[in-house]
Short mmCIF file of C-alpha atoms in Angstrom, two decimals:
data_model
loop_
_atom_site.label_atom_id
_atom_site.label_comp_id
_atom_site.label_asym_id
_atom_site.label_seq_id
_atom_site.Cartn_x
_atom_site.Cartn_y
_atom_site.Cartn_z
CA MET A 15 -0.50 -0.29 -0.09
CA GLU A 16 2.81 2.69 0.79
CA ARG A 17 4.33 1.46 -2.89
CA LEU A 18 1.45 2.72 -3.84
CA LEU A 19 1.67 5.89 -1.97
CA ARG A 20 4.45 6.53 -2.83
CA ARG A 21 4.19 6.15 -7.33
CA LEU A 22 0.89 8.64 -6.23
CA ARG A 23 2.79 11.46 -4.60
CA ARG A 24 5.47 11.08 -7.64
CA LYS A 25 2.51 11.51 -10.67
CA GLU A 26 1.88 14.83 -8.22
CA VAL A 27 4.92 15.86 -8.57
CA ILE A 28 5.45 15.02 -12.42
CA TYR A 29 2.04 16.86 -13.10
CA THR A 30 3.37 20.04 -11.59
CA LEU A 31 6.86 19.96 -12.73
CA LEU A 32 4.36 19.97 -16.08
CA ALA A 33 2.21 22.96 -14.84
CA VAL A 34 4.96 24.99 -14.08
CA GLY A 35 6.82 23.94 -17.90
CA LEU A 36 3.88 25.13 -18.90
CA ALA A 37 3.29 28.49 -17.30
CA LEU A 38 7.28 29.33 -17.85
CA GLY A 39 6.64 28.82 -21.60
CA ALA A 40 3.38 31.08 -21.63
CA ALA A 41 5.45 33.36 -19.59
CA VAL A 42 8.41 33.79 -22.44
CA ALA A 43 5.81 33.63 -25.03
CA TRP A 44 4.80 36.20 -23.70
CA VAL A 45 7.83 38.04 -22.85
CA GLY A 46 8.73 37.85 -26.38
CA TYR A 47 5.74 38.93 -27.78
CA ARG A 48 6.17 42.72 -26.12
CA TYR A 49 9.62 42.06 -26.94
CA VAL A 50 8.91 42.26 -30.70
CA SER A 51 5.85 44.45 -30.91
CA ARG A 52 7.08 47.38 -28.17
CA PRO A 53 7.91 50.39 -30.70
CA ALA A 54 12.03 50.70 -31.17
CA ILE A 55 12.85 53.74 -29.18
CA MET A 56 16.14 55.97 -31.28
CA THR A 57 17.63 58.95 -30.03
CA VAL A 58 18.57 61.57 -32.94
CA ALA A 59 21.79 64.49 -32.73
CA VAL A 60 20.62 67.77 -33.44
CA GLY A 61 22.52 71.01 -33.14
CA PRO A 62 21.81 73.81 -33.01
CA GLY A 63 18.85 73.08 -31.09
CA ASP A 64 17.08 76.34 -32.57
CA GLY A 65 17.76 76.45 -36.23
CA VAL A 66 15.15 74.81 -38.81
CA GLU A 67 16.35 71.09 -39.03
CA ALA A 68 15.73 71.34 -35.54
CA LYS A 69 12.20 72.26 -35.20
CA VAL A 70 11.93 69.61 -37.78
CA LEU A 71 13.26 66.36 -36.09
CA ASN A 72 11.49 67.82 -32.68
CA ALA A 73 7.51 67.77 -34.79
CA PHE A 74 8.39 64.42 -35.71
CA ALA A 75 9.45 63.35 -32.42
CA GLN A 76 5.75 64.81 -31.06
CA ALA A 77 4.05 62.98 -34.43
CA LEU A 78 5.63 59.97 -33.99
CA ARG A 79 4.53 59.88 -30.22
CA GLU A 80 0.34 61.36 -30.31
CA GLN A 81 -0.02 58.55 -33.50
CA ASP A 82 1.56 55.54 -31.04
CA LYS A 83 4.10 54.65 -34.23
CA ASP A 84 6.48 51.62 -33.81
CA VAL A 85 9.57 53.19 -33.55
CA ARG A 86 9.81 56.78 -31.14
CA LEU A 87 12.48 59.80 -31.88
CA THR A 88 14.61 60.93 -28.55
CA VAL A 89 16.25 64.41 -29.46
CA VAL A 90 19.66 65.03 -28.24
CA PRO A 91 20.82 68.73 -28.88
CA VAL A 92 23.90 69.96 -29.77
CA ASP A 93 25.52 72.74 -30.12
CA ASP A 94 26.07 72.59 -33.79
CA VAL A 95 25.92 70.49 -37.23
CA ARG A 96 29.58 69.57 -35.96
CA ALA A 97 28.77 67.89 -32.51
CA SER A 98 25.70 66.19 -34.00
CA ALA A 99 28.21 64.99 -36.38
CA THR A 100 30.57 63.14 -33.48
CA ALA A 101 28.24 62.28 -31.53
CA LEU A 102 26.63 59.76 -34.26
CA GLN A 103 30.76 58.94 -35.12
CA ASP A 104 31.09 58.39 -31.61
CA LYS A 105 28.43 55.53 -31.75
CA ARG A 106 26.49 57.72 -28.64
CA VAL A 107 23.27 58.48 -31.31
CA ASP A 108 21.32 56.08 -33.57
CA LEU A 109 20.96 59.20 -36.20
CA ALA A 110 21.86 62.63 -36.25
CA LEU A 111 21.85 65.67 -38.61
CA VAL A 112 24.95 66.24 -40.42
CA ARG A 113 25.91 68.72 -43.01
CA PRO A 114 28.49 66.84 -44.79
CA ASP A 115 31.12 69.54 -46.25
CA VAL A 116 31.36 70.02 -42.39
CA MET A 117 31.55 66.56 -41.32
CA LEU A 118 31.29 63.62 -42.85
CA PRO A 119 30.61 60.63 -39.91
CA VAL A 120 32.60 57.95 -41.10
CA ASN A 121 29.73 55.78 -40.40
CA GLY A 122 26.76 57.70 -41.44
CA LEU A 123 24.14 56.84 -44.33
CA THR A 124 21.20 58.48 -45.50
CA VAL A 125 18.21 58.29 -44.14
CA ALA A 126 16.57 61.33 -45.73
CA VAL A 127 17.71 65.26 -47.42
CA LEU A 128 15.64 67.42 -45.12
CA ARG A 129 16.60 69.99 -47.10
CA GLU A 130 19.07 70.97 -49.91
CA GLU A 131 20.76 74.48 -50.53
CA ALA A 132 22.34 76.38 -53.47
CA ILE A 133 25.67 78.66 -53.63
CA ILE A 134 23.53 81.22 -55.40
CA LEU A 135 25.45 83.68 -56.58
CA LEU A 136 23.55 87.56 -58.24
CA ALA A 137 24.84 90.73 -59.96
CA PRO A 138 23.62 93.93 -61.35
CA THR A 139 23.05 93.64 -65.12
CA ALA A 140 25.16 96.42 -65.60
CA SER A 141 28.15 95.65 -63.87
CA GLY A 142 28.97 92.65 -67.08
CA ILE A 143 29.42 89.69 -64.39
CA GLU A 144 27.56 87.13 -66.20
CA GLU A 145 29.96 83.47 -65.18
CA VAL A 146 31.92 82.53 -63.05
CA PRO A 147 35.41 83.93 -64.65
CA ASN A 148 34.28 87.28 -64.69
CA LEU A 149 34.81 87.70 -60.90
CA SER A 150 38.25 87.99 -61.83
CA GLY A 151 39.54 90.81 -59.49
CA LYS A 152 35.77 91.65 -58.62
CA ARG A 153 34.42 92.49 -55.13
CA LEU A 154 32.12 89.39 -53.70
CA GLY A 155 29.52 90.42 -51.29
CA VAL A 156 28.75 86.74 -49.28
CA VAL A 157 25.40 86.60 -46.65
CA THR A 158 26.75 83.96 -44.71
CA ARG A 159 24.55 82.07 -42.66
CA HIS A 160 26.38 79.64 -41.12
CA GLU A 161 30.41 79.26 -40.03
CA ALA A 162 30.84 76.42 -43.17
CA ASP A 163 28.96 78.50 -45.64
CA LEU A 164 32.28 81.17 -46.40
CA PRO A 165 34.76 77.61 -46.75
CA ALA A 166 32.62 76.30 -49.05
CA LEU A 167 32.61 79.98 -51.62
CA GLU A 168 35.50 78.86 -51.71
CA LEU A 169 36.17 75.62 -51.86
CA MET A 170 33.84 76.74 -55.33
CA LEU A 171 35.77 79.72 -57.04
CA ARG A 172 38.99 77.26 -56.06
CA GLN A 173 37.71 74.94 -58.99
CA TYR A 174 37.68 78.54 -61.73
CA ASP A 175 41.60 78.96 -59.49
CA LEU A 176 39.85 82.35 -58.25
CA ALA A 177 39.85 81.22 -54.22
CA PRO A 178 41.05 85.38 -52.80
CA PRO A 179 42.90 87.42 -53.24
CA ALA A 180 42.31 86.65 -57.23
CA VAL A 181 38.37 87.59 -55.99
CA THR A 182 37.62 89.97 -52.52
CA LEU A 183 34.78 88.01 -50.61
CA VAL A 184 33.11 91.06 -48.12
CA PRO A 185 31.36 89.53 -45.97
CA LEU A 186 27.73 90.94 -45.57
CA ALA A 187 24.42 91.89 -43.31
CA GLN A 188 21.41 90.09 -45.15
CA ASN A 189 19.78 94.07 -44.76
CA GLY A 190 23.38 95.26 -45.75
CA VAL A 191 22.43 94.41 -49.04
CA GLU A 192 21.17 96.90 -51.70
CA GLU A 193 22.91 99.69 -49.38
CA ALA A 194 26.67 97.21 -50.04
CA LEU A 195 25.67 97.87 -54.14
CA ARG A 196 24.35 101.29 -54.18
CA ALA A 197 28.23 102.49 -52.71
CA LYS A 198 30.18 100.09 -54.93
CA ARG A 199 31.25 98.14 -52.15
CA VAL A 200 30.91 95.09 -53.78
CA ASP A 201 30.34 94.32 -57.39
CA ALA A 202 27.92 90.78 -56.96
CA VAL A 203 26.49 88.91 -53.40
CA ALA A 204 26.61 85.55 -52.99
CA VAL A 205 24.52 83.78 -50.14
CA VAL A 206 24.20 80.52 -49.48
CA ALA A 207 20.36 79.70 -49.21
CA ALA A 208 17.61 77.09 -50.03
CA PRO A 209 16.27 78.68 -53.60
CA VAL A 210 12.84 78.50 -53.32
CA SER A 211 13.21 79.90 -49.67
CA GLN A 212 12.10 83.30 -48.48
CA GLU A 213 16.44 84.47 -47.24
CA ALA A 214 17.02 83.59 -50.62
CA ALA A 215 14.33 85.68 -52.10
CA ALA A 216 15.16 88.36 -49.50
CA VAL A 217 18.41 88.68 -50.75
CA LEU A 218 17.16 89.17 -54.82
CA ARG A 219 15.72 91.57 -53.56
CA ALA A 220 18.12 93.68 -52.11
CA VAL A 221 19.81 93.32 -55.03
CA ALA A 222 17.05 93.95 -57.83
CA ALA A 223 15.97 97.31 -55.95
CA ALA A 224 20.25 98.18 -56.09
CA ALA A 225 20.26 97.04 -59.73
CA ASN A 226 16.77 98.61 -61.04
CA ARG A 227 15.18 95.37 -60.92
CA LYS A 228 17.98 94.22 -63.73
CA VAL A 229 19.81 90.60 -61.77
CA THR A 230 21.47 88.27 -63.25
CA VAL A 231 21.83 85.27 -61.43
CA ILE A 232 25.39 83.21 -62.81
CA PRO A 233 25.43 79.99 -63.41
CA VAL A 234 28.04 77.69 -61.59
CA ASP A 235 28.50 75.69 -64.70
CA GLU A 236 31.36 73.36 -62.98
CA ALA A 237 29.26 72.31 -60.37
CA GLU A 238 29.20 68.27 -62.03
CA ALA A 239 33.40 68.95 -62.15
CA ILE A 240 32.75 70.49 -58.07
CA ALA A 241 30.75 67.05 -56.95
CA LEU A 242 32.97 64.66 -58.25
CA ARG A 243 36.21 65.82 -56.33
CA THR A 244 34.67 66.76 -53.23
CA PRO A 245 31.58 64.73 -52.68
CA ALA A 246 30.53 66.07 -49.73
CA LEU A 247 28.74 69.56 -52.25
CA GLY A 248 27.07 68.39 -55.06
CA GLU A 249 25.08 69.55 -58.58
CA VAL A 250 21.78 71.43 -57.92
CA THR A 251 19.75 73.01 -60.77
CA ILE A 252 18.13 75.97 -60.09
CA PRO A 253 14.78 76.27 -61.86
CA PRO A 254 12.88 78.82 -64.42
CA GLY A 255 11.76 81.31 -61.83
CA GLY A 256 12.65 79.49 -58.68
CA LEU A 257 14.10 82.57 -56.58
CA GLY A 258 11.38 84.11 -57.31
CA GLY A 259 11.11 87.83 -58.38
CA ARG A 260 9.34 89.90 -61.97
CA PRO A 261 10.83 89.27 -63.77
CA ARG A 262 11.29 85.95 -62.79
CA GLN A 263 14.54 84.96 -61.74
CA PRO A 264 15.94 82.97 -63.31
CA GLU A 265 15.04 82.97 -66.89
CA GLU A 266 16.61 80.16 -67.21
CA GLU A 267 17.58 76.99 -66.16
CA VAL A 268 20.98 77.66 -63.74
CA LYS A 269 23.37 74.91 -62.27
CA SER A 270 24.97 75.73 -59.28
CA VAL A 271 27.17 74.49 -56.01
CA GLY A 272 25.11 72.03 -52.97
CA ILE A 273 25.62 71.53 -49.89
CA SER A 274 23.00 69.65 -48.23
CA TYR A 275 22.21 68.88 -44.38
CA ARG A 276 21.02 65.01 -44.32
CA LEU A 277 19.07 62.95 -41.79
CA MET A 278 22.08 60.20 -41.66
CA ALA A 279 22.22 56.49 -38.80
CA ARG A 280 24.70 54.71 -37.63
CA ALA A 281 25.91 51.77 -40.62
CA ASP A 282 25.69 49.24 -38.13
CA LEU A 283 22.11 49.85 -37.24
CA ASP A 284 19.19 47.20 -38.30
CA ARG A 285 17.41 48.00 -41.43
CA GLY A 286 13.75 47.69 -40.38
CA PRO A 287 13.55 50.09 -36.99
CA VAL A 288 15.80 52.27 -40.03
CA SER A 289 13.25 52.21 -42.70
CA LYS A 290 10.55 52.63 -40.17
CA VAL A 291 11.54 56.20 -39.49
CA ALA A 292 11.81 56.91 -43.63
CA GLN A 293 8.23 55.89 -44.28
CA HIS A 294 6.94 57.70 -40.90
CA LEU A 295 9.40 61.14 -41.93
CA PHE A 296 7.26 61.08 -45.51
CA GLN A 297 3.98 59.95 -44.81
CA LEU A 298 3.72 62.60 -41.82
CA ARG A 299 4.67 65.97 -44.05
CA SER A 300 1.76 66.42 -43.55
CA ARG A 301 1.53 67.00 -39.87
CA ILE A 302 5.18 68.25 -39.24
CA ALA A 303 4.07 71.25 -41.97
CA ARG A 304 1.18 72.13 -40.06
CA ASP A 305 4.10 73.41 -36.82
CA VAL A 306 7.69 73.73 -39.48
CA PRO A 307 5.97 74.60 -43.60
CA ALA A 308 10.03 74.24 -43.93
CA VAL A 309 10.33 70.11 -44.74
CA ASN A 310 8.07 71.07 -47.39
CA LEU A 311 12.24 71.12 -48.31
CA MET A 312 12.74 67.77 -47.42
CA LYS A 313 13.38 64.71 -50.35
CA ALA A 314 14.78 61.64 -50.43
CA PRO A 315 17.70 60.46 -51.44
CA ASP A 316 18.90 59.64 -54.85
CA THR A 317 19.16 55.56 -55.24
CA ASP A 318 20.53 55.42 -58.56
CA THR A 319 23.06 54.45 -56.47
CA ALA A 320 22.49 53.98 -53.47
CA THR A 321 24.74 51.93 -52.25
CA SER A 322 27.68 52.70 -54.02
CA ALA A 323 27.58 56.35 -53.64
CA ALA A 324 30.53 58.99 -52.42
CA LEU A 325 27.26 59.32 -50.17
CA PRO A 326 25.10 55.85 -49.63
CA ASN A 327 22.00 55.79 -48.81
CA HIS A 328 20.87 53.92 -45.74
CA GLN A 329 19.87 49.84 -46.67
CA GLY A 330 16.47 50.35 -44.37
CA ALA A 331 15.79 53.81 -46.00
CA ILE A 332 16.39 52.25 -50.20
CA ASP A 333 14.07 48.96 -48.35
CA TYR A 334 11.48 52.14 -47.93
CA PHE A 335 11.90 53.85 -51.47
CA ASN A 336 12.11 50.71 -53.53
CA ARG A 337 9.60 49.22 -51.51
CA GLU A 338 10.83 46.84 -50.67
CA GLN A 339 10.57 46.97 -46.58
CA LEU A 340 10.57 43.97 -44.61
CA SER A 341 7.74 41.92 -43.69
CA PHE A 342 6.57 40.38 -39.88
CA MET A 343 7.41 36.97 -41.67
CA ASP A 344 9.90 38.31 -43.70
CA ARG A 345 12.29 39.06 -41.11
CA TYR A 346 11.35 36.49 -38.01
CA GLY A 347 9.21 33.85 -40.46
CA ASP A 348 12.47 31.61 -39.75
CA LEU A 349 12.33 31.52 -35.88
CA VAL A 350 8.86 31.24 -36.34
CA TRP A 351 8.43 28.36 -38.11
CA MET A 352 11.18 27.35 -35.65
CA VAL A 353 9.15 28.11 -33.21
CA LEU A 354 5.95 26.40 -34.72
CA PHE A 355 7.58 23.02 -35.68
CA PHE A 356 9.49 22.16 -31.77
CA GLY A 357 6.42 23.76 -30.06
CA GLY A 358 3.88 20.89 -32.22
CA SER A 359 7.13 18.90 -31.04
CA LEU A 360 6.27 19.42 -27.55
CA THR A 361 2.99 19.53 -27.78
CA SER A 362 2.80 16.11 -28.93
CA GLY A 363 5.12 15.04 -26.25
CA LEU A 364 3.04 16.91 -23.33
CA ALA A 365 0.13 14.77 -24.84
CA TRP A 366 1.94 11.75 -24.81
CA LEU A 367 2.98 11.97 -21.74
CA ALA A 368 -0.70 13.07 -20.69
CA ARG A 369 -1.68 10.35 -21.98
CA LEU A 370 0.93 7.63 -19.91
CA PHE A 371 -0.24 9.35 -16.85
CA VAL A 372 -3.81 8.70 -17.26
CA ARG A 373 -2.91 5.18 -18.31
CA LYS A 374 -0.82 4.49 -14.67
CA ARG A 375 -3.62 6.35 -13.49
CA ARG A 376 -5.79 4.01 -14.54
CA GLU A 377 -3.08 2.04 -13.90
CA LEU A 378 -3.48 2.65 -10.09
CA VAL A 379 -6.70 3.17 -9.34
CA ASP A 380 -7.78 -1.43 -10.79
CA GLU A 381 -4.52 -1.92 -8.66
CA VAL A 382 -6.51 -0.97 -5.59
CA LEU A 383 -9.72 -2.07 -7.07
CA ASP A 384 -8.42 -5.94 -7.47
CA ARG A 385 -6.42 -5.59 -3.81
CA LEU A 386 -10.07 -5.29 -2.39
CA MET A 387 -11.07 -8.20 -4.74
CA CYS A 388 -8.32 -10.19 -3.88
CA ILE A 389 -9.94 -9.24 0.19
CA LEU A 390 -12.71 -9.80 -0.75
CA SER A 391 -11.22 -13.85 -1.60
CA GLU A 392 -9.21 -14.15 1.24
CA ALA A 393 -12.31 -13.33 3.97
CA ARG A 394 -14.14 -16.04 2.63
CA GLU A 395 -11.76 -18.27 2.96
CA THR A 396 -10.25 -17.87 5.89
CA SER A 397 -10.49 -19.53 9.01
CA ASP A 398 -8.75 -17.55 11.58
CA PRO A 399 -10.01 -14.41 12.98
CA ALA A 400 -6.58 -12.87 13.26
CA ALA A 401 -5.84 -13.07 9.84
CA LEU A 402 -9.65 -11.42 8.95
CA GLU A 403 -9.22 -8.66 11.17
CA ASN A 404 -5.69 -7.57 9.09
CA LEU A 405 -8.94 -7.50 6.39
CA ALA A 406 -10.03 -5.01 7.68
CA VAL A 407 -7.08 -2.82 8.67
CA GLU A 408 -6.17 -3.24 5.33
CA VAL A 409 -9.47 -2.25 3.85
CA ASP A 410 -9.66 0.81 5.71
CA ARG A 411 -6.25 2.28 4.87
CA LEU A 412 -7.10 1.46 1.63
CA VAL A 413 -10.13 3.58 1.88
CA THR A 414 -7.99 6.09 3.30
CA HIS A 415 -5.83 6.70 0.13
CA ALA A 416 -9.25 6.18 -1.90
CA ILE A 417 -9.75 9.68 0.01
CA ARG A 418 -7.22 11.27 -0.55
CA TYR A 419 -6.54 9.96 -4.34
CA ALA A 420 -10.14 11.82 -4.34
CA ARG A 421 -10.08 14.77 -2.93
CA HIS A 422 -6.49 15.79 -5.31
CA ARG A 423 -7.85 14.16 -8.61
CA THR A 424 -10.64 14.52 -10.49
CA THR A 425 -12.21 10.92 -10.23
CA GLY A 426 -14.93 9.79 -12.49
CA THR A 427 -18.64 8.20 -11.27
CA ARG A 428 -17.66 5.28 -12.98
CA THR A 429 -14.94 4.56 -10.97
CA THR A 430 -15.74 5.90 -7.45
CA THR A 431 -19.08 4.01 -8.11
CA ALA A 432 -16.70 0.54 -8.31
CA LEU A 433 -14.29 2.33 -5.24
CA ILE A 434 -17.24 1.90 -3.19
CA LEU A 435 -19.17 -1.21 -4.25
CA ALA A 436 -15.23 -2.99 -4.28
CA ILE A 437 -15.35 -1.71 -0.38
CA ASP A 438 -18.48 -2.25 0.54
CA SER A 439 -18.92 -6.01 -0.66
CA ALA A 440 -15.03 -6.19 1.02
CA ARG A 441 -16.41 -5.24 4.39
CA ALA A 442 -19.08 -7.21 4.61
CA ALA A 443 -17.81 -10.44 3.12
CA ILE A 444 -15.38 -9.61 6.51
CA ALA A 445 -18.16 -9.06 8.38
CA ASP A 446 -20.42 -12.25 7.25
CA ARG A 447 -17.13 -14.21 7.91
CA ARG A 448 -16.65 -13.10 10.98
CA ILE A 449 -20.44 -14.08 12.24
CA GLN A 450 -19.18 -17.65 10.86
CA ILE A 451 -16.71 -18.24 12.46
CA GLU A 452 -17.92 -16.67 15.53
CA GLY A 453 -20.90 -19.33 14.77
CA ALA A 454 -19.16 -22.09 14.38
CA ALA A 455 -17.35 -21.60 17.43
CA ARG A 456 -20.30 -21.59 19.63
CA ARG A 457 -21.41 -24.71 17.91
CA GLY A 458 -18.40 -26.53 19.25
CA ALA A 459 -18.58 -24.98 22.33
CA GLU A 460 -22.43 -26.40 23.59
CA PRO A 461 -21.49 -30.27 22.90
CA ARG A 462 -18.34 -30.37 25.53
CA ALA A 463 -20.10 -28.04 27.79
CA ARG A 464 -23.11 -31.17 28.41
CA ARG A 465 -20.52 -33.68 28.52
CA ALA A 466 -18.88 -32.12 30.91
CA ALA A 467 -21.89 -31.67 32.79
CA ILE A 468 -22.95 -35.52 32.53
CA SER A 469 -19.80 -36.16 33.64
#
């Protein structure tokens, strides 16, 4: 009987371990789901904090939070674009605002071009300056909006062997352009700005006011060669009327040298989150434009030579622009199928174990029933009162174990009925046999008593 009890307890331990294992499996699955579905949080360095691009990226981060997108941006303000590029190169951030002609991080890949500016050269038509070589020996007023504007202009002039002192560069404030031209302190004006921006239009108006509305937009015919020589710069086309004005300026398409403000990501970042950043940045453009209209100057980087260009694009951005974004199954399909395969095998194994334990359970109950049937037979055959007493004690033990077993497990009605019938039958057999033995003993005692009385 003790052996039966030990087997029952061992089975309880196994069931408990199985339940704990299933609970742990469910917990691991839930944690895995939460891990996969949680938003990706990325940091972006932006400088200066009051710049147009900083406003764009702050508005973008706010829009991502408002619309509960699957990526989040944490904006890290820094002093300037050099500091933001350094932060990206040092892997202190995931993304950064970069101006390549100031500093190009060795691990930076383009996600989007937030703004592209051009070196715009303007001169009064009366000056006779119609192309860059005509600036030789002239005084060029420079409206600087960024400390790197002047080095970019000098780089362009060196292509024509016109670096100072061949051309005299005169720093100007935007509101001092008209007065400088009227006073003959400068012969032409240069400004680095987006062709369709208010800054470029303001400088054009100042030159037009000083030149009786007769302005020449000077083309940079060697812009392509400059871009090939210095990949941080690019070739920009100013469309007819791109600068505005009356009459429109320029009258025809004009080429120039351009600089860009780019959102760059670390090359070692996973392509999935970067693809989402590019997707949401362009899809939320109209939402961002409500707060920062300058986002309308944003454009996708050139994807023709996306990975082999001097300023290559991040593979995640390429996925978005080429409509090749990886779905959940593309990214995790192999893992899902492996989980399903091994999960199916595990489930089959658990089902087999469950059937095995159910069979063992039935076997244990059958052993109790078999023992009760044996007690029934032994009780009817024995003539020893002491043996009957031992059988009665054993039945009581079996009843105790059966009650304990039924308490901790769901026992079928048929099994319970069989146990009750077997226990009642065994007890009845013991009681009947005890009566028979006691009756036989009394009948044998009466003749002996009569013989003793006669003698």
